[in-house]
């Protein structure tokens, strides 16, 4: 089968520098390439943008940045909404809006469940990130936005569909809005950092009249009789239990040291991460 383009986005590696978005703006603004794209607006949202996500409570807060763009879906909703031959799907997997035919087709913007189609008010044209197909066709090995990423958070992969499925399984990659069955060609690594919750806190112990940080204490989340997740405290007595599904409801947090339960706290796990503070065992 033909090799096709895919993109892997590593949420844990993205530092929010916006280099990819700026590279997209630089490449698409002020340029007109018939058959590929017309000039994108210099101001406003980029066709490759960054979403900001924050979770946790003071003093333990985490921030993550998620690059979002056209997913170049094999079962693209925008193509289903297209009645005039505006959108084409290339053999290499890339979706392209014909800039001449797309003029005036504002209805296509709402067709994308990812919000990846921008509307250019000046030219009255829906526009997307086209995987820098114009550069790939000239022999570039990767899109400019991927080249501009300093942390390796964006990885362009050209392979067969079977090879991509194998890689996605092996590396635990996920696609956004899988329930929409868009068959997206953009995959995310570590996206659970955005969708799951964590519980953090600190443990201390008094030793000869001095309160010290307690290392290797166990912090365990229990729902009913089932252990949901657990973590160990570090050298500073801090623990963080990650990967919790939101809205688990009523649970209890057990803090154990040397195998003995020293403290049991009722907790309510909702949609947000939480910090339970400092506890002396």
PDB file of N, CA and C in Angstrom, residues 24 56 64 126 145 166 168 179 189 193 225 245 255 257 279-280:
ATOM      1  N   UNK A  24       3.987  28.321  10.878  1.00  0.00           N
ATOM      2  CA  UNK A  24       2.802  28.211  10.025  1.00  0.00           C
ATOM      3  C   UNK A  24       2.390  29.581   9.514  1.00  0.00           C
ATOM      4  N   UNK A  56      -4.575  21.028  38.613  1.00  0.00           N
ATOM      5  CA  UNK A  56      -3.956  21.018  39.929  1.00  0.00           C
ATOM      6  C   UNK A  56      -4.385  22.189  40.778  1.00  0.00           C
ATOM      7  N   UNK A  64       0.000  22.244  30.488  1.00  0.00           N
ATOM      8  CA  UNK A  64       0.349  21.510  29.276  1.00  0.00           C
ATOM      9  C   UNK A  64      -0.150  22.277  28.054  1.00  0.00           C
ATOM     10  N   UNK A 126     -12.292  29.590   3.545  1.00  0.00           N
ATOM     11  CA  UNK A 126     -11.920  28.690   4.632  1.00  0.00           C
ATOM     12  C   UNK A 126     -10.513  28.148   4.376  1.00  0.00           C
ATOM     13  N   UNK A 145       6.673  23.460  10.258  1.00  0.00           N
ATOM     14  CA  UNK A 145       6.284  23.534  11.668  1.00  0.00           C
ATOM     15  C   UNK A 145       6.943  22.426  12.483  1.00  0.00           C
ATOM     16  N   UNK A 166       0.348  -0.219  13.868  1.00  0.00           N
ATOM     17  CA  UNK A 166       1.283  -0.936  14.736  1.00  0.00           C
ATOM     18  C   UNK A 166       2.024   0.027  15.659  1.00  0.00           C
ATOM     19  N   UNK A 168       1.060   3.073  16.579  1.00  0.00           N
ATOM     20  CA  UNK A 168       0.112   3.671  17.523  1.00  0.00           C
ATOM     21  C   UNK A 168      -0.162   2.725  18.688  1.00  0.00           C
ATOM     22  N   UNK A 179     -14.599   8.854  18.893  1.00  0.00           N
ATOM     23  CA  UNK A 179     -16.009   8.495  18.760  1.00  0.00           C
ATOM     24  C   UNK A 179     -16.634   9.062  17.485  1.00  0.00           C
ATOM     25  N   UNK A 189       0.631  11.582  21.816  1.00  0.00           N
ATOM     26  CA  UNK A 189       1.279  10.817  22.882  1.00  0.00           C
ATOM     27  C   UNK A 189       1.158  11.602  24.180  1.00  0.00           C
ATOM     28  N   UNK A 193      -2.381  13.337  30.054  1.00  0.00           N
ATOM     29  CA  UNK A 193      -2.004  14.396  30.986  1.00  0.00           C
ATOM     30  C   UNK A 193      -3.009  15.541  30.966  1.00  0.00           C
ATOM     31  N   UNK A 225     -13.639  -1.322  47.667  1.00  0.00           N
ATOM     32  CA  UNK A 225     -12.559  -2.213  48.102  1.00  0.00           C
ATOM     33  C   UNK A 225     -11.439  -2.298  47.069  1.00  0.00           C
ATOM     34  N   UNK A 245      -9.057   8.868  36.504  1.00  0.00           N
ATOM     35  CA  UNK A 245     -10.184   9.253  35.663  1.00  0.00           C
ATOM     36  C   UNK A 245     -11.027  10.292  36.396  1.00  0.00           C
ATOM     37  N   UNK A 255      -2.752   6.844  53.588  1.00  0.00           N
ATOM     38  CA  UNK A 255      -1.325   7.109  53.674  1.00  0.00           C
ATOM     39  C   UNK A 255      -0.709   6.049  54.576  1.00  0.00           C
ATOM     40  N   UNK A 257       2.857   3.871  55.934  1.00  0.00           N
ATOM     41  CA  UNK A 257       4.311   3.871  56.090  1.00  0.00           C
ATOM     42  C   UNK A 257       4.727   2.556  56.726  1.00  0.00           C
ATOM     43  N   UNK A 279       0.430  16.329  55.691  1.00  0.00           N
ATOM     44  CA  UNK A 279      -0.075  15.479  56.779  1.00  0.00           C
ATOM     45  C   UNK A 279       1.079  14.847  57.522  1.00  0.00           C
ATOM     46  N   UNK A 280       0.962  14.854  58.862  1.00  0.00           N
ATOM     47  CA  UNK A 280       1.987  14.255  59.708  1.00  0.00           C
ATOM     48  C   UNK A 280       1.551  12.836  60.069  1.00  0.00           C
TER      49      UNK A 280
END
